[in-house]
CSV table of C-alpha atoms in Angstrom, one decimal:
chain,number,residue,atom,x,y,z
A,16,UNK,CA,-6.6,12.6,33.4
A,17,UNK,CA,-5.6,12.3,29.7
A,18,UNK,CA,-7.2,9.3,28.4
A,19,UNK,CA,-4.9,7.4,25.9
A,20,UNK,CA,-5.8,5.7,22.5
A,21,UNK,CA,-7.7,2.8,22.4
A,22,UNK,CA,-6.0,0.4,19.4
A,23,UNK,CA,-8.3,-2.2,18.2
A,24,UNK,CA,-7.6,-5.3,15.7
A,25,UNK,CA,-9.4,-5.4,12.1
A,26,UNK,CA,-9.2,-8.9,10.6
A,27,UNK,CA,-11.4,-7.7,7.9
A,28,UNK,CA,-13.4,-4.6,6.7
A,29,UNK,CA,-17.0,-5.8,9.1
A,30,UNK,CA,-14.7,-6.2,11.9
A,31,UNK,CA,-12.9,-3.0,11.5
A,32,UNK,CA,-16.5,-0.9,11.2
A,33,UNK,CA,-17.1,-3.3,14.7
A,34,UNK,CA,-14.5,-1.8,16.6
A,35,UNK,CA,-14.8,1.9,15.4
A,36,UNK,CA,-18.2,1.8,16.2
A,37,UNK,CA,-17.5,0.1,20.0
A,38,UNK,CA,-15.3,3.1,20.7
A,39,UNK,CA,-11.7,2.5,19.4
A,40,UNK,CA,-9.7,5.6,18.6
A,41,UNK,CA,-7.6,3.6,15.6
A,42,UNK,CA,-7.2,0.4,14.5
A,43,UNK,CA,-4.5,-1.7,13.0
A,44,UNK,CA,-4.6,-4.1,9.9
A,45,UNK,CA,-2.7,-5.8,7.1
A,46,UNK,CA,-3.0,-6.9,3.6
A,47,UNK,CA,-1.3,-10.4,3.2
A,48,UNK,CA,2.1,-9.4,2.1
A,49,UNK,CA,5.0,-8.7,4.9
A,50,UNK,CA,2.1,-9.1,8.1
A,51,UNK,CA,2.5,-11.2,10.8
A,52,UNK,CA,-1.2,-12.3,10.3
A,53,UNK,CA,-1.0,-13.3,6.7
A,54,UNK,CA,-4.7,-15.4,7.6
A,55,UNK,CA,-6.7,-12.5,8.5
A,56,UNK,CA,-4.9,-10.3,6.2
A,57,UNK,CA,-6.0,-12.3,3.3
A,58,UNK,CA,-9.6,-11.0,3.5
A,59,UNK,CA,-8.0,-7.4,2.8
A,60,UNK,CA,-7.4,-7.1,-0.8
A,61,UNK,CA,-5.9,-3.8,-1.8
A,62,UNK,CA,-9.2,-2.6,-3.3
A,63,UNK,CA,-11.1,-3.2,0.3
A,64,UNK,CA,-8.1,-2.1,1.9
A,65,UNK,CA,-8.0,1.4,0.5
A,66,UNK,CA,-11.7,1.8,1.3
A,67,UNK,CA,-11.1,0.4,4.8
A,68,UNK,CA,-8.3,3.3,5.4
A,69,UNK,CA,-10.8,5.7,3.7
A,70,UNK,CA,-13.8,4.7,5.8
A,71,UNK,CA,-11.3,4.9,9.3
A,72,UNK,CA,-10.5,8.4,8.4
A,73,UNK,CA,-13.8,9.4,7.7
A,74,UNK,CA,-15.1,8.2,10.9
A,75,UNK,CA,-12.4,10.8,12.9
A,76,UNK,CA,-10.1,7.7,13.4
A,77,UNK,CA,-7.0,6.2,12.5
A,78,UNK,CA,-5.7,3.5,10.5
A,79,UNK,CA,-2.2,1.6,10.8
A,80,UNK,CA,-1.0,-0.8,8.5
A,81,UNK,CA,0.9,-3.6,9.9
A,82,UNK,CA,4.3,-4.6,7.5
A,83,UNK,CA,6.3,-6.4,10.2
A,84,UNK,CA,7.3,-9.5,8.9
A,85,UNK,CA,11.0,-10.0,8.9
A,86,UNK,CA,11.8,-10.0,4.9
A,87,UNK,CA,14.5,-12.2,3.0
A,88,UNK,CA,16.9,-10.7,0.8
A,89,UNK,CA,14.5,-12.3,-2.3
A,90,UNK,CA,11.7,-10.0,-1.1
A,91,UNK,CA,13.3,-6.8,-0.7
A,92,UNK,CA,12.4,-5.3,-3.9
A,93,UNK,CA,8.6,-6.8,-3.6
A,94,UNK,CA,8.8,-5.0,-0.3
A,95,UNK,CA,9.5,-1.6,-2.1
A,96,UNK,CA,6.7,-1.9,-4.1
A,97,UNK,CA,4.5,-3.2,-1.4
A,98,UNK,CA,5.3,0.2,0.8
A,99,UNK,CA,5.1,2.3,-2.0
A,100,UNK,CA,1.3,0.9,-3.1
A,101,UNK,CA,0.2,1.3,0.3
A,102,UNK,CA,1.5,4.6,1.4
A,103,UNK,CA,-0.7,6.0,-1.6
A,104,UNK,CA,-3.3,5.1,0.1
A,105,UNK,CA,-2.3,7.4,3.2
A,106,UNK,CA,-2.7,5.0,6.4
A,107,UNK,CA,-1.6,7.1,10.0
A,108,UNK,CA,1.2,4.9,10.3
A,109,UNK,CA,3.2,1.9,9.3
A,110,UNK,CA,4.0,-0.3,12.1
A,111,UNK,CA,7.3,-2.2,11.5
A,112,UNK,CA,10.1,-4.6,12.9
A,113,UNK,CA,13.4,-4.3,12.0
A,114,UNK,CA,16.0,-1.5,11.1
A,115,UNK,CA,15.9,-1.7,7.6
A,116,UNK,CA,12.6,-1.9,6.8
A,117,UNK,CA,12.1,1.3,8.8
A,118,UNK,CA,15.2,3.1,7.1
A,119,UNK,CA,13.2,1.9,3.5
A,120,UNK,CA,10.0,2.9,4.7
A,121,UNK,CA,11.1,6.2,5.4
A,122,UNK,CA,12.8,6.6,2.3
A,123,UNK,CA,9.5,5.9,0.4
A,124,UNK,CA,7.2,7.9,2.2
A,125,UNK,CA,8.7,10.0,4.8
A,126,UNK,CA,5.5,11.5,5.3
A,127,UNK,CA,4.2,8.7,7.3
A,128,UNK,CA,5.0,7.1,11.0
A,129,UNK,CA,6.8,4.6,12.0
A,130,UNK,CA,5.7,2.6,14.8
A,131,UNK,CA,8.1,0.0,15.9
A,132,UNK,CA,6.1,-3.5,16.6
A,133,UNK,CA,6.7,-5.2,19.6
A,134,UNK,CA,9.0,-8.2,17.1
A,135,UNK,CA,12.0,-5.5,17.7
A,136,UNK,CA,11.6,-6.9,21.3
A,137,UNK,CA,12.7,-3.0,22.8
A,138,UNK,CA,13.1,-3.3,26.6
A,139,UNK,CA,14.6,-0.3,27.8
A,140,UNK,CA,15.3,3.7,27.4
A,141,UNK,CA,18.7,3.2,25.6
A,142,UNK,CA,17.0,0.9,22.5
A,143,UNK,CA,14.3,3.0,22.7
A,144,UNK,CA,16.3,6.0,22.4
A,145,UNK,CA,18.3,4.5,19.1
A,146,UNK,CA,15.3,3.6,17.6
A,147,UNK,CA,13.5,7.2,17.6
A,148,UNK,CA,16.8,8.6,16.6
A,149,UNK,CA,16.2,6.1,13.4
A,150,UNK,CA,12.3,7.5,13.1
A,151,UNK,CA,10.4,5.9,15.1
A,152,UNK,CA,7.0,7.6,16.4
A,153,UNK,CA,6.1,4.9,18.7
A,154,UNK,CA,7.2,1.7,19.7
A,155,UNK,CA,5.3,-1.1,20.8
A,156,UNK,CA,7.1,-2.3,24.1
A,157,UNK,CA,7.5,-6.0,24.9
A,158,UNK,CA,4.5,-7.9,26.5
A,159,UNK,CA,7.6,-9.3,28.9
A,160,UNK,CA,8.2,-5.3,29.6
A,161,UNK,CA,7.1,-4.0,33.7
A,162,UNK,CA,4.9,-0.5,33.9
A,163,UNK,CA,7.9,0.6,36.0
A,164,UNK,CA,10.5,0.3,32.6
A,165,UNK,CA,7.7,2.3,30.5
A,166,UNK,CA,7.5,4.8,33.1
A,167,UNK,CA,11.2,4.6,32.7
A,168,UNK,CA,11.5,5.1,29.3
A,169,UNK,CA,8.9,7.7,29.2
A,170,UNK,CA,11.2,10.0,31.8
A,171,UNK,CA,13.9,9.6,29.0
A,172,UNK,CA,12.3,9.8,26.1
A,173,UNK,CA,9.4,11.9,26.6
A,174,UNK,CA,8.5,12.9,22.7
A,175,UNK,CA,8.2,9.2,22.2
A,176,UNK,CA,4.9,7.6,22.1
A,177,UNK,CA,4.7,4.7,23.7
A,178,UNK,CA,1.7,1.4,23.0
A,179,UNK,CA,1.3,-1.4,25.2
A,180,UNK,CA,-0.8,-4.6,24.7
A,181,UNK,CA,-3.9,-4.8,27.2
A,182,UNK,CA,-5.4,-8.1,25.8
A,183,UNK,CA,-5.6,-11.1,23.7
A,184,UNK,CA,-3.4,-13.9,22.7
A,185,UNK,CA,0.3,-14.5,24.8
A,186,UNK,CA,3.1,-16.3,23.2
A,187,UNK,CA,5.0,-19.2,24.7
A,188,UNK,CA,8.1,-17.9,23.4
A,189,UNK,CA,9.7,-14.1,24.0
A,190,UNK,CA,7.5,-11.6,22.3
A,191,UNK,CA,6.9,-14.1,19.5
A,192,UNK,CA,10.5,-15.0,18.4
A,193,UNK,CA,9.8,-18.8,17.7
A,194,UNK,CA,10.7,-21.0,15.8
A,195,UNK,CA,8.7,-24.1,16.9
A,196,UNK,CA,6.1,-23.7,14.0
A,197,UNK,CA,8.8,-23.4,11.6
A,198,UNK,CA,10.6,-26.6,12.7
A,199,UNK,CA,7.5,-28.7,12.9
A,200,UNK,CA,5.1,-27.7,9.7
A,201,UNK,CA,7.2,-25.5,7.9
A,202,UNK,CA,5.4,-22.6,8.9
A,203,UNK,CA,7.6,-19.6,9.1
A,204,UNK,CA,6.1,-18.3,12.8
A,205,UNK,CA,8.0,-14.7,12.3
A,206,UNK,CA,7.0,-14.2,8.5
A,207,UNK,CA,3.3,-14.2,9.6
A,208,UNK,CA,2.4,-18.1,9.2
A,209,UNK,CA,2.4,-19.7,12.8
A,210,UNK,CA,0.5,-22.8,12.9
A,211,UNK,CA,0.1,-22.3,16.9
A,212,UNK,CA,2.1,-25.0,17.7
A,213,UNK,CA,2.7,-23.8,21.4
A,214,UNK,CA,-1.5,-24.5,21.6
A,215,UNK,CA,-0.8,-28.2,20.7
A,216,UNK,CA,-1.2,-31.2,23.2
A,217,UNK,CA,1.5,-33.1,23.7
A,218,UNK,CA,3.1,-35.9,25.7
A,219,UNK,CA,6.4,-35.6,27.2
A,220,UNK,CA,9.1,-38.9,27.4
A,221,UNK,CA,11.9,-39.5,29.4
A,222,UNK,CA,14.8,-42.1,28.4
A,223,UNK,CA,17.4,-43.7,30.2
A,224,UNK,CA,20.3,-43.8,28.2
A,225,UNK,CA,21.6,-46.7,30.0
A,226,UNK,CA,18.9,-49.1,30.2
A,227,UNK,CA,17.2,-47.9,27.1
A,228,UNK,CA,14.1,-47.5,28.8
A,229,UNK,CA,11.0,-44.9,27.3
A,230,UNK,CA,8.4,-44.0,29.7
A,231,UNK,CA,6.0,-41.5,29.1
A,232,UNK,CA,5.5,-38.6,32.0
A,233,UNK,CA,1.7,-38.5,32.3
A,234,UNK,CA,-0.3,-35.0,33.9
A,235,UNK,CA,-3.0,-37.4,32.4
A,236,UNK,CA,-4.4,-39.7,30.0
A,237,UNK,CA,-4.5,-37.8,27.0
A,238,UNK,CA,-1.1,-35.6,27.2
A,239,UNK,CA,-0.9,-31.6,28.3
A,240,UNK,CA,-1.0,-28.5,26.8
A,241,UNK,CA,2.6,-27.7,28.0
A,242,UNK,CA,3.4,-24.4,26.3
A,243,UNK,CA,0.1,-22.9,25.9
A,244,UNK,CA,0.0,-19.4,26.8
A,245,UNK,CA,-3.1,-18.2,29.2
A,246,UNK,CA,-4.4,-14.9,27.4
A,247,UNK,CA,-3.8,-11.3,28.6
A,248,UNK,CA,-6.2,-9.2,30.2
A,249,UNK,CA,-5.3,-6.1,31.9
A,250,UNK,CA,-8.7,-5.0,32.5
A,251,UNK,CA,-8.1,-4.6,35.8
A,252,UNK,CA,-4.7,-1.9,35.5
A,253,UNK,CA,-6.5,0.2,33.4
A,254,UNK,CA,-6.8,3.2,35.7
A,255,UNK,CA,-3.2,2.7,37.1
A,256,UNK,CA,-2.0,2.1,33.6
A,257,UNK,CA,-3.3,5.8,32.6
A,258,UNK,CA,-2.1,7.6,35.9
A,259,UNK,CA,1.1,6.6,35.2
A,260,UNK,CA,1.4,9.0,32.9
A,261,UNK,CA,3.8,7.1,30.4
A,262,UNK,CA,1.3,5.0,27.7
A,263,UNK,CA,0.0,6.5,24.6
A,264,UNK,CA,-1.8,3.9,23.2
A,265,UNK,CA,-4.0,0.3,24.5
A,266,UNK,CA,-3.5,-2.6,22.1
A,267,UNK,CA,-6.0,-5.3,22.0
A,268,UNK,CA,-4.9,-8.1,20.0
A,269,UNK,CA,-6.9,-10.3,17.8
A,270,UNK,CA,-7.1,-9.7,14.3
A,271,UNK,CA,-8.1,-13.3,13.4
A,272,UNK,CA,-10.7,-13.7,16.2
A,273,UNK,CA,-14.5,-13.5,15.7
A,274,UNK,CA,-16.2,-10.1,15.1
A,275,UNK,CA,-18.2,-10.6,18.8
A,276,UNK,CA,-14.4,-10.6,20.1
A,277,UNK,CA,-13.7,-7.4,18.6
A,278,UNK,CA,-16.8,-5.4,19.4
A,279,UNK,CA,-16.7,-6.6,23.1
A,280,UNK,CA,-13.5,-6.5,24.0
A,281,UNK,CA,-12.9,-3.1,22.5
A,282,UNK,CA,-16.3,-2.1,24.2
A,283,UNK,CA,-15.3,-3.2,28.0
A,284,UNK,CA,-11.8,-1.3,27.5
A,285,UNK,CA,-13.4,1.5,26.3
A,286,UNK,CA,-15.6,1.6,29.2
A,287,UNK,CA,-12.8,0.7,31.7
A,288,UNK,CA,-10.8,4.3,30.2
A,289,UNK,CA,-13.7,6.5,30.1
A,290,UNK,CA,-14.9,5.0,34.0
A,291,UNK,CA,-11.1,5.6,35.3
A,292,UNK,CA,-11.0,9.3,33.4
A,293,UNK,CA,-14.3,9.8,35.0
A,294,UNK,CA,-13.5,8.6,38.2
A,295,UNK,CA,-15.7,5.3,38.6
A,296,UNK,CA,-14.0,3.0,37.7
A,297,UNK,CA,-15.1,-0.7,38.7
A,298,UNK,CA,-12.7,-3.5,37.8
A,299,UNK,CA,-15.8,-6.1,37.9
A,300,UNK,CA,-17.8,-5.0,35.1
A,301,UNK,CA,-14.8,-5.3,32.8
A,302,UNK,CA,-13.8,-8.4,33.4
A,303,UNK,CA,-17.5,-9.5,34.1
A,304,UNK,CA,-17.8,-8.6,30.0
A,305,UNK,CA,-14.4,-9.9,28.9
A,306,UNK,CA,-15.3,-13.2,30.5
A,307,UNK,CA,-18.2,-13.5,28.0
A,308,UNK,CA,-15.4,-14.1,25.7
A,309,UNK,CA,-13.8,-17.3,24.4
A,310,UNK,CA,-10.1,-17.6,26.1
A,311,UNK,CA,-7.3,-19.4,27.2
A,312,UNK,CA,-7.8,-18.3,30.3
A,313,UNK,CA,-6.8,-14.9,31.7
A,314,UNK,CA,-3.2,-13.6,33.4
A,315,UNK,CA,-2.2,-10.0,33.9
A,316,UNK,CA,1.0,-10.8,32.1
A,317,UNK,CA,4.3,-9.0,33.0
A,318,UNK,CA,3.5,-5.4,33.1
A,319,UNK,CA,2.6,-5.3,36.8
A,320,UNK,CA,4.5,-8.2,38.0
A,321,UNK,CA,8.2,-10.2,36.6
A,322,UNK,CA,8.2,-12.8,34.8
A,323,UNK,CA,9.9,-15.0,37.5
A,324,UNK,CA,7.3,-13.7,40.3
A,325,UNK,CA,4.1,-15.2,38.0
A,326,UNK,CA,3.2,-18.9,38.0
A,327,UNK,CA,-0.3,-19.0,36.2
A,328,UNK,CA,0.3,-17.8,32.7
A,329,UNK,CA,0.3,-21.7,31.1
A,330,UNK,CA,-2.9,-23.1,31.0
A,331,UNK,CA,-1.9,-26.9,30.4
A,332,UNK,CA,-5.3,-28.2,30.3
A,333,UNK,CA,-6.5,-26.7,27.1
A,334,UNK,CA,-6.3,-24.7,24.5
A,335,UNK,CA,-9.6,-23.2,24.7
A,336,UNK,CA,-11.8,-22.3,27.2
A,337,UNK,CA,-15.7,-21.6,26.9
A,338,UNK,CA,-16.7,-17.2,28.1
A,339,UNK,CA,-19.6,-17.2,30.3
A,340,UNK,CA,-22.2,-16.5,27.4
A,341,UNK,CA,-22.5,-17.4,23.9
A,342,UNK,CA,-23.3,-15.7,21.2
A,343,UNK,CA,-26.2,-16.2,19.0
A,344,UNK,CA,-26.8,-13.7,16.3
A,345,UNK,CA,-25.4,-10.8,14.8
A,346,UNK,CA,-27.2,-7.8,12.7
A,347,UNK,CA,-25.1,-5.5,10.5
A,348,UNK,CA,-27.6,-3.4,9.7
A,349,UNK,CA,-30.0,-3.5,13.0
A,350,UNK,CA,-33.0,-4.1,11.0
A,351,UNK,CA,-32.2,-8.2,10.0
A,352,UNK,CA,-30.2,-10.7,11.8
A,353,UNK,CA,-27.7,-13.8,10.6
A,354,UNK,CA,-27.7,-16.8,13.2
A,355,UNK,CA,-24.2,-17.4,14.9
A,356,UNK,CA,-25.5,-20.2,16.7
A,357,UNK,CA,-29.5,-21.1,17.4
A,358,UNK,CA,-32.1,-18.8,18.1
A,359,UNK,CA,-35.6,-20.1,19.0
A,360,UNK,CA,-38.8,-18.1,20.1
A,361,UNK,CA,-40.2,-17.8,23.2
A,362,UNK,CA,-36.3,-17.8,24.6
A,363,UNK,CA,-34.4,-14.6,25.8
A,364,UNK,CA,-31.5,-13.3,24.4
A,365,UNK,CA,-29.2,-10.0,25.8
A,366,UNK,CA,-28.8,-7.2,23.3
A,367,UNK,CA,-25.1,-6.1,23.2
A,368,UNK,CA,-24.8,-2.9,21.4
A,369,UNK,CA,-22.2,0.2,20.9
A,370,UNK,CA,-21.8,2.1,24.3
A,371,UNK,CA,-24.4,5.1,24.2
A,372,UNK,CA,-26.4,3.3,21.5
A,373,UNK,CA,-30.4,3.9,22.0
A,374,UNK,CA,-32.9,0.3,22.1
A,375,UNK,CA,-36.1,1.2,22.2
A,376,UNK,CA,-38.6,-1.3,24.4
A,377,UNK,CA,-41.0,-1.9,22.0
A,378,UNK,CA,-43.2,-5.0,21.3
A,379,UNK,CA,-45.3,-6.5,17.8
A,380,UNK,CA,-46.2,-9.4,16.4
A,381,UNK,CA,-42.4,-10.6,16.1
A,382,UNK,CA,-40.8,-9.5,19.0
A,383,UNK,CA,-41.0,-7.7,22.4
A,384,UNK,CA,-37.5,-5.8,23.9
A,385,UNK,CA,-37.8,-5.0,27.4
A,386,UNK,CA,-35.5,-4.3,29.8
A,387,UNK,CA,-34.4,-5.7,33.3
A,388,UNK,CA,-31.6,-5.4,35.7
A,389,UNK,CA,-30.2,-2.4,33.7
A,390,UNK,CA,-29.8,-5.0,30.5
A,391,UNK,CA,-31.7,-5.2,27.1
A,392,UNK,CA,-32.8,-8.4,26.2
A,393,UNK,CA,-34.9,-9.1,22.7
A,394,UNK,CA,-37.7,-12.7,22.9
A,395,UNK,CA,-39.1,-13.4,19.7
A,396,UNK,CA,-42.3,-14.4,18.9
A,397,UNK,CA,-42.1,-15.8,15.6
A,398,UNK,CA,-39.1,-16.1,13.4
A,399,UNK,CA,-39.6,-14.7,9.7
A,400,UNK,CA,-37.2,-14.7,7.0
A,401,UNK,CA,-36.2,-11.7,4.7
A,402,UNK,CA,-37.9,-13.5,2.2
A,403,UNK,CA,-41.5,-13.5,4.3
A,404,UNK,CA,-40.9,-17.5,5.4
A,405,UNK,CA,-41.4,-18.3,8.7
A,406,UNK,CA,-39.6,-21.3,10.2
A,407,UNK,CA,-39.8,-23.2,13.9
A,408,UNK,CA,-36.3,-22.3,14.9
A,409,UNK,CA,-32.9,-21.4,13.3
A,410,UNK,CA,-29.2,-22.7,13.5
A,411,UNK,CA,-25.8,-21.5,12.2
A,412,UNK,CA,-25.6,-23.3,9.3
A,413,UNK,CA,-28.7,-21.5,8.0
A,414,UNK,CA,-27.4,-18.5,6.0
A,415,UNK,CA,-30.9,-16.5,5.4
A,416,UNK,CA,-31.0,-13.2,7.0
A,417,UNK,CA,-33.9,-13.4,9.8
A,418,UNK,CA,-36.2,-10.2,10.7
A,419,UNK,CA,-35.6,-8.5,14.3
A,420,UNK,CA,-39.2,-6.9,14.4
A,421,UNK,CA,-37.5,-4.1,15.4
A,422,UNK,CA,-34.7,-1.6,14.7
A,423,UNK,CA,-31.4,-2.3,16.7
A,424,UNK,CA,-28.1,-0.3,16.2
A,425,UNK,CA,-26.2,-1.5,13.7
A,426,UNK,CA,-23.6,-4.7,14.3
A,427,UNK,CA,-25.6,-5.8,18.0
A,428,UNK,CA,-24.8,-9.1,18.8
A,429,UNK,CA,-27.6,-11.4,20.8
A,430,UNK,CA,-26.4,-13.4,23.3
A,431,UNK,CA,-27.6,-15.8,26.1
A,432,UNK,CA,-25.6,-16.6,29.5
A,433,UNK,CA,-24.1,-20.2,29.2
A,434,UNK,CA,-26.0,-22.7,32.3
């Protein structure tokens, strides 16, 4: 079974080291100019970004640089320069929305990729087939797009690559063609500035013209979350995904989400390809790790069933829902630790690490790691400081770097199951 990409998000250099080293085969970012992310892109300045490309490639892995805003006629020529600054630094592929901005990019530096982004809204072989004529590599289908139209496409178009989006944030409106940001804040939602209105609670009226009367319509007291999207997570079509022969590449979406989200969600998909290629694959420990996560959430989406046929994509309730665990620390370089949220001795906390990664049981005066029910869990003894102070107990807001007693692989996260 040939196993197909696994495409992570990189909201900033830390994250993007995160997911290469949880198993992604490439990732995707942005600096702020012409993204679709213009917050997370803003911690890429073109100094980090260069080394981020330059760090991707020197891990075996590739790098894709997201410019797929929709540009007015005012920024074409800033455009120009923007493509030309960032094709020096050699990314695997520019990933872009519209016509023209493909036609310029390849114009500039016909060297690299195109990938069309999912904005071009492609939904069958025959725009598919125009758009590869144009240069396309790849296009990134339509979250509102069934397996049975890629397969489709695939038949027809079989030098095309073809990417799909396996997980994160849904939009309320058709592959993100809204305008409800825009009209309410100002926020340009397709030139990379959403505000998220869709996530919003609010309370819906009804007025009769006649009588003049207002009355408000009430799921309760405080309103409802009536466009907010559930999340995606196609955990669970992994294996069928990949015997169908016709996806090239597994998106996971995120790029302004924490650096937790992009090691673990990156990690379960990597496990759930390498289990189907392998031929164990087990539906329940992916979602059992996804579910750790912070969410909306979760709905298979579209791919496996229409969009008339699903009834549990809104979550009206609220806009964010707690995982199963949270997490409390986070090491970068497995030797010190930075609190995410409170760590005390004497308590337990699971060791999430890179797949593969070796954690030795061990046990000093700071710590112990043992092991138990196939899990690594870290309980420390005494909390000491990089600077040799030792304190009762430690909370987020505290920015001193804390010592593990131990050597962990680089960017583990400690977590605890929420009771």
């Amino acid at each position: 079974m040939l196993k197909p990409e696994l495409l992570s998000p990189a909201g900033n250099l830390t994250k993007l080291k995160i997911a290469l080293e949880y198993g992604a085969d490439a990732v995707y970012a942005s600096v702020a100019s012409f993204s679709l992310r213009t917050r997370s892109a803003r911690e890429f300045n073109l100094e980090i970004f260069k080394e981020a490309i330059e760090y991707t490639h020197a891990k075996g892995k590739k790098f894709y640089a997201t410019v797929n805003a929709f540009p007015f006629n005012s920024q074409i020529e800033p455009l120009k320069r923007h493509l030309q600054t960032i094709s020096a630094m050699k990314p695997d592929a520019f990933i872009i929305a519209t016509p023209g901005v493909m036609s310029l990019a390849k114009e500039i530096a016909p060297d690299i990729e195109i990938h069309l982004s999912t904005q071009a809204n492609v939904m069958n072989a025959l725009d598919a087939k125009i758009y590869h004529e144009m240069g396309a590599k790849r296009i990134v289908v339509a979250r509102e797009m069934s397996l049975k139209d890629v397969v489709k496409i695939k038949e027809q178009i079989p030098t095309l690559d073809i990417e799909i989006f396996v997980h994160g944030s849904m939009c309320f409106a058709y592959s993100g063609r809204c305008l409800v940001s825009a009209v309410q804040s100002g926020r340009q939602s397709n030139r990379g500035s959403c505000a998220n209105d869709c996530r919003f609670k609010y309370e819906l009226y009804a007025k009769n013209p006649e009588s003049g009367t207002l009355f408000r319509l009430e799921e309760d007291e405080g309103g409802t979350h009536v466009m907010n999207s559930k999340d995606l997570n196609l955990s669970a079509h992994i294996k069928d995904i990949i015997e169908s022969g016709a996806v090239d590449s597994l998106k996971i979406e995120g790029r302004t989400k924490s650096e937790y989200y992009a090691a673990c969600a990156t990690r379960a998909y990597r496990m759930a390809v390498d289990d189907a290629a392998a031929g164990k694959f087990d539906a329940q420990i992916y979602a059992g790790e996804l579910n750790t996560l912070k969410n909306r959430g979760f709905t298979d989406g579209y791919l496996v069933n229409r969009p008339f046929e699903k009834a549990d994509t809104q979550n009206h309730a609220s806009s964010l829902e707690e995982g199963t665990h949270q997490v409390n620390a986070m090491t970068l370089d497995g030797e010190f630790f930075k609190c995410k949220y409170k760590i005390f001795p004497g308590n337990e906390y699971e060791i999430v690490a890179p797949l593969g990664a070796q954690i030795d049981e061990c046990e000093n005066e700071i710590s112990q790691i043992f092991a138990r029910d196939g899990k690594k869990f870290i309980k420390f003894k005494k909390l000491v400081t990089k600077k040799g102070k030792e304190i009762a107990e430690i909370h987020s807001g505290n920015e001193n770097e804390v010592n593990l007693g131990a050597k962990l692989p680089k960017f583990s996260f400690l977590r605890e199951e929420i009771k």
